[in-house]
mmCIF file of C-alpha atoms in Angstrom:
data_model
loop_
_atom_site.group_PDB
_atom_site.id
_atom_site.type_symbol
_atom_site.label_atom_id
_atom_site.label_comp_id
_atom_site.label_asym_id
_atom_site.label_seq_id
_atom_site.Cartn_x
_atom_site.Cartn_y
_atom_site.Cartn_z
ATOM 1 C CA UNK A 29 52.322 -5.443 -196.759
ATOM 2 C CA UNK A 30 52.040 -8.853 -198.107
ATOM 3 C CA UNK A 31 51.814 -11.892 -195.405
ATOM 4 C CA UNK A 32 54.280 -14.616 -195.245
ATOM 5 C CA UNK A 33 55.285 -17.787 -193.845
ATOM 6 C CA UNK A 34 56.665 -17.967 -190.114
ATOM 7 C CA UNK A 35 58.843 -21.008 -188.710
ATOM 8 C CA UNK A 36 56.012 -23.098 -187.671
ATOM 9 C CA UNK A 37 55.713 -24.188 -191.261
ATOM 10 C CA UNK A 38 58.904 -26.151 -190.888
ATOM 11 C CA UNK A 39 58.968 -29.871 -190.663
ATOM 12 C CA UNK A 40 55.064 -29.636 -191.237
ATOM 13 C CA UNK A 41 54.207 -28.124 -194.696
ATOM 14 C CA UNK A 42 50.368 -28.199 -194.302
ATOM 15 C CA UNK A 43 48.903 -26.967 -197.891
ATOM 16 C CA UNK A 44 45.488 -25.347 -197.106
ATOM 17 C CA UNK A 45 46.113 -22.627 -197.339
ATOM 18 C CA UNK A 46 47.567 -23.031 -201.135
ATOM 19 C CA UNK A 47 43.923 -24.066 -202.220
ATOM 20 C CA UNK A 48 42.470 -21.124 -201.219
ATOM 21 C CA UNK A 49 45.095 -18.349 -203.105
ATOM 22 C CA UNK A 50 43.793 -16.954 -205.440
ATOM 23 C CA UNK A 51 47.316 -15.355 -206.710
ATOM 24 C CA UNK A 52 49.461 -18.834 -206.332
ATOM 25 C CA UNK A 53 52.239 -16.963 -204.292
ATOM 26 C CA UNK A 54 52.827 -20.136 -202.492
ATOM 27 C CA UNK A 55 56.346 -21.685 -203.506
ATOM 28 C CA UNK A 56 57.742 -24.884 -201.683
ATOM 29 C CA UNK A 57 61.225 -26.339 -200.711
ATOM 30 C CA UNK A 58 62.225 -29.180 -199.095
ATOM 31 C CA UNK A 59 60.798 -28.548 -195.666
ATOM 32 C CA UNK A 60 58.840 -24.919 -195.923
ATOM 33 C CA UNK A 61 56.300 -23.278 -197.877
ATOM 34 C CA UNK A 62 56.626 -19.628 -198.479
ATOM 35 C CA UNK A 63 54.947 -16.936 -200.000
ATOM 36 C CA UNK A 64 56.101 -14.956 -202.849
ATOM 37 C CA UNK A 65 55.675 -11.260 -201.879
ATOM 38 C CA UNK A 66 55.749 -9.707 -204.747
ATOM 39 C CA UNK A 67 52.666 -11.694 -205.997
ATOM 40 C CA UNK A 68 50.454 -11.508 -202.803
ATOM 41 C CA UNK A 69 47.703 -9.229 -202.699
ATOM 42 C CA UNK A 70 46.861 -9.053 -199.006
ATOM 43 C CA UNK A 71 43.620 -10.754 -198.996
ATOM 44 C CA UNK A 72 44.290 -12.680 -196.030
ATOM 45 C CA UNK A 73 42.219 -15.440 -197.128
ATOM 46 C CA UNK A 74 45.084 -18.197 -196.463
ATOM 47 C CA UNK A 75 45.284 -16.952 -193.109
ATOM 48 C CA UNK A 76 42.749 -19.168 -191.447
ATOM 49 C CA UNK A 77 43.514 -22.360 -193.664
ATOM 50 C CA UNK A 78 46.580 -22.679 -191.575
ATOM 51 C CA UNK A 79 46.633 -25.008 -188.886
ATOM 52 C CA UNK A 80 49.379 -24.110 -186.798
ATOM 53 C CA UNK A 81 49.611 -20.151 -187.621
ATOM 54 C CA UNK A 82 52.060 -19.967 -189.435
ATOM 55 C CA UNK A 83 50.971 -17.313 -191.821
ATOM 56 C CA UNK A 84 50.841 -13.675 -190.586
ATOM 57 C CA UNK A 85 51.132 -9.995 -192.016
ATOM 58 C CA UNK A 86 54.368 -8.748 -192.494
ATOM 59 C CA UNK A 87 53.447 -5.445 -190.834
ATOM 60 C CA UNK A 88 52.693 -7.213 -187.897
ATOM 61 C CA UNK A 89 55.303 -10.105 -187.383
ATOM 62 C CA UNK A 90 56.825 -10.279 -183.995
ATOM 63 C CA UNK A 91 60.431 -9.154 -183.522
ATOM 64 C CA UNK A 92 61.086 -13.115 -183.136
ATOM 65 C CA UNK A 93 59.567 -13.854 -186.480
ATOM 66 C CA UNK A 94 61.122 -10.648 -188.536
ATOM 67 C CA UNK A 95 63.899 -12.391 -189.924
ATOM 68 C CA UNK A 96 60.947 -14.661 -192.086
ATOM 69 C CA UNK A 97 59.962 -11.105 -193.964
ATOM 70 C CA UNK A 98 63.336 -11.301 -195.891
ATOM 71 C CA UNK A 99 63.626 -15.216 -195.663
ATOM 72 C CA UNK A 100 60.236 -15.399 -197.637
ATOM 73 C CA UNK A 101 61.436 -12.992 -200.466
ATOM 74 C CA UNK A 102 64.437 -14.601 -201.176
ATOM 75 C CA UNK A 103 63.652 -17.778 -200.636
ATOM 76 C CA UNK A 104 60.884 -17.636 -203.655
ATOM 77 C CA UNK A 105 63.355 -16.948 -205.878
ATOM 78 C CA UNK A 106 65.288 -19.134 -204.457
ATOM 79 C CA UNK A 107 67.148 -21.884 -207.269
ATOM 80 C CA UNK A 108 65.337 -25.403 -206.639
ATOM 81 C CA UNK A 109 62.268 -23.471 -204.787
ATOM 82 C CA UNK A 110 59.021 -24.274 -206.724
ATOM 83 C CA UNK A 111 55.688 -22.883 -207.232
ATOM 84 C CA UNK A 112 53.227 -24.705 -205.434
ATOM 85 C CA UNK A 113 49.373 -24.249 -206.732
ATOM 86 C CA UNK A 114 47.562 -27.280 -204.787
ATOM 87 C CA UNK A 115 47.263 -28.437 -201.510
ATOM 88 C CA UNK A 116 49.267 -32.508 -200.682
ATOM 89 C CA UNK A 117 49.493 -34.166 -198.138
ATOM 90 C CA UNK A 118 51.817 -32.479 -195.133
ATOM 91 C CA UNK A 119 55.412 -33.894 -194.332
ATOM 92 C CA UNK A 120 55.891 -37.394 -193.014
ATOM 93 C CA UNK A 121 56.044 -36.869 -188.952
ATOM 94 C CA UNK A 122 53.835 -33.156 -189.251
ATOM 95 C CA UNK A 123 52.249 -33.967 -186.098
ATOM 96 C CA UNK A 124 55.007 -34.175 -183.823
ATOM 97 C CA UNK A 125 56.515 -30.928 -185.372
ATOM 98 C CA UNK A 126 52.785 -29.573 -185.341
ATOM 99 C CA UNK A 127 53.294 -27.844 -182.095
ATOM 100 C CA UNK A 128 57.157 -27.510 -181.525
ATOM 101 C CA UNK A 129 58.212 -23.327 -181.389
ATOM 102 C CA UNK A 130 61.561 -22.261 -182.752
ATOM 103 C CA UNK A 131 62.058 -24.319 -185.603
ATOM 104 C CA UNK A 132 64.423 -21.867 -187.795
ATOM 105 C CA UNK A 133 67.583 -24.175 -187.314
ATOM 106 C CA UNK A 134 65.807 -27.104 -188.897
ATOM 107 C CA UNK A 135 64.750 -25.293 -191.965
ATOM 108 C CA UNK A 136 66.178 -26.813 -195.303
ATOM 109 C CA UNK A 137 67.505 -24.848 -198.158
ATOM 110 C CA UNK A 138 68.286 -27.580 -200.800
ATOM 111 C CA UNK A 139 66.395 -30.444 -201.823
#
């Protein structure tokens, strides 16, 4: 199972873990970075980089987080959605999303 992007990613966008794939399955949007399932290899390796644990194993996602399996499919193919193959600087206000839980209702779909 490939890992993917949870909703703790929203509002915050941190990068480091793009600089460390060695597939590029990272693709951004306007406030969430996902990762292209069909491209990820399961190394794991972006795992750690993230500083708010966002990224986690599909197999193991929590009943919470299972709607993000299907979210981070589609939303790599999504129109507008762009490959993303280097770490910037997080969003404008990351820290005081940083540690907020639920975040799914703030995610945007369009630039």
């Amino acid at each position: 199972m490939p890992f993917i992007v949870t909703d703790a990613c929203i509002q915050c966008k941190y990068t480091d873990c793009v600089s460390v794939c060695p597939m590029d399955c990272f693709v951004e949007g306007p406030n969430f970075v996902v990762i292209d399932p069909e491209g990820c290899i399961d190394c794991s390796v972006c795992v750690p980089q993230c500083p708010v644990d966002a990224i986690v194993n599909a197999a193991e996602v929590s009943p919470q987080q299972a709607e993000f399996v299907e979210l981070n499919a589609r939303l790599a193919r999504a129109p507008g959605w762009r490959p993303l193959t280097q770490a910037k600087a997080p969003m404008d206000g990351h820290e005081q999303w940083a540690g907020v839980a639920c975040k799914r209702a703030h995610l945007r779909l369009t630039w």
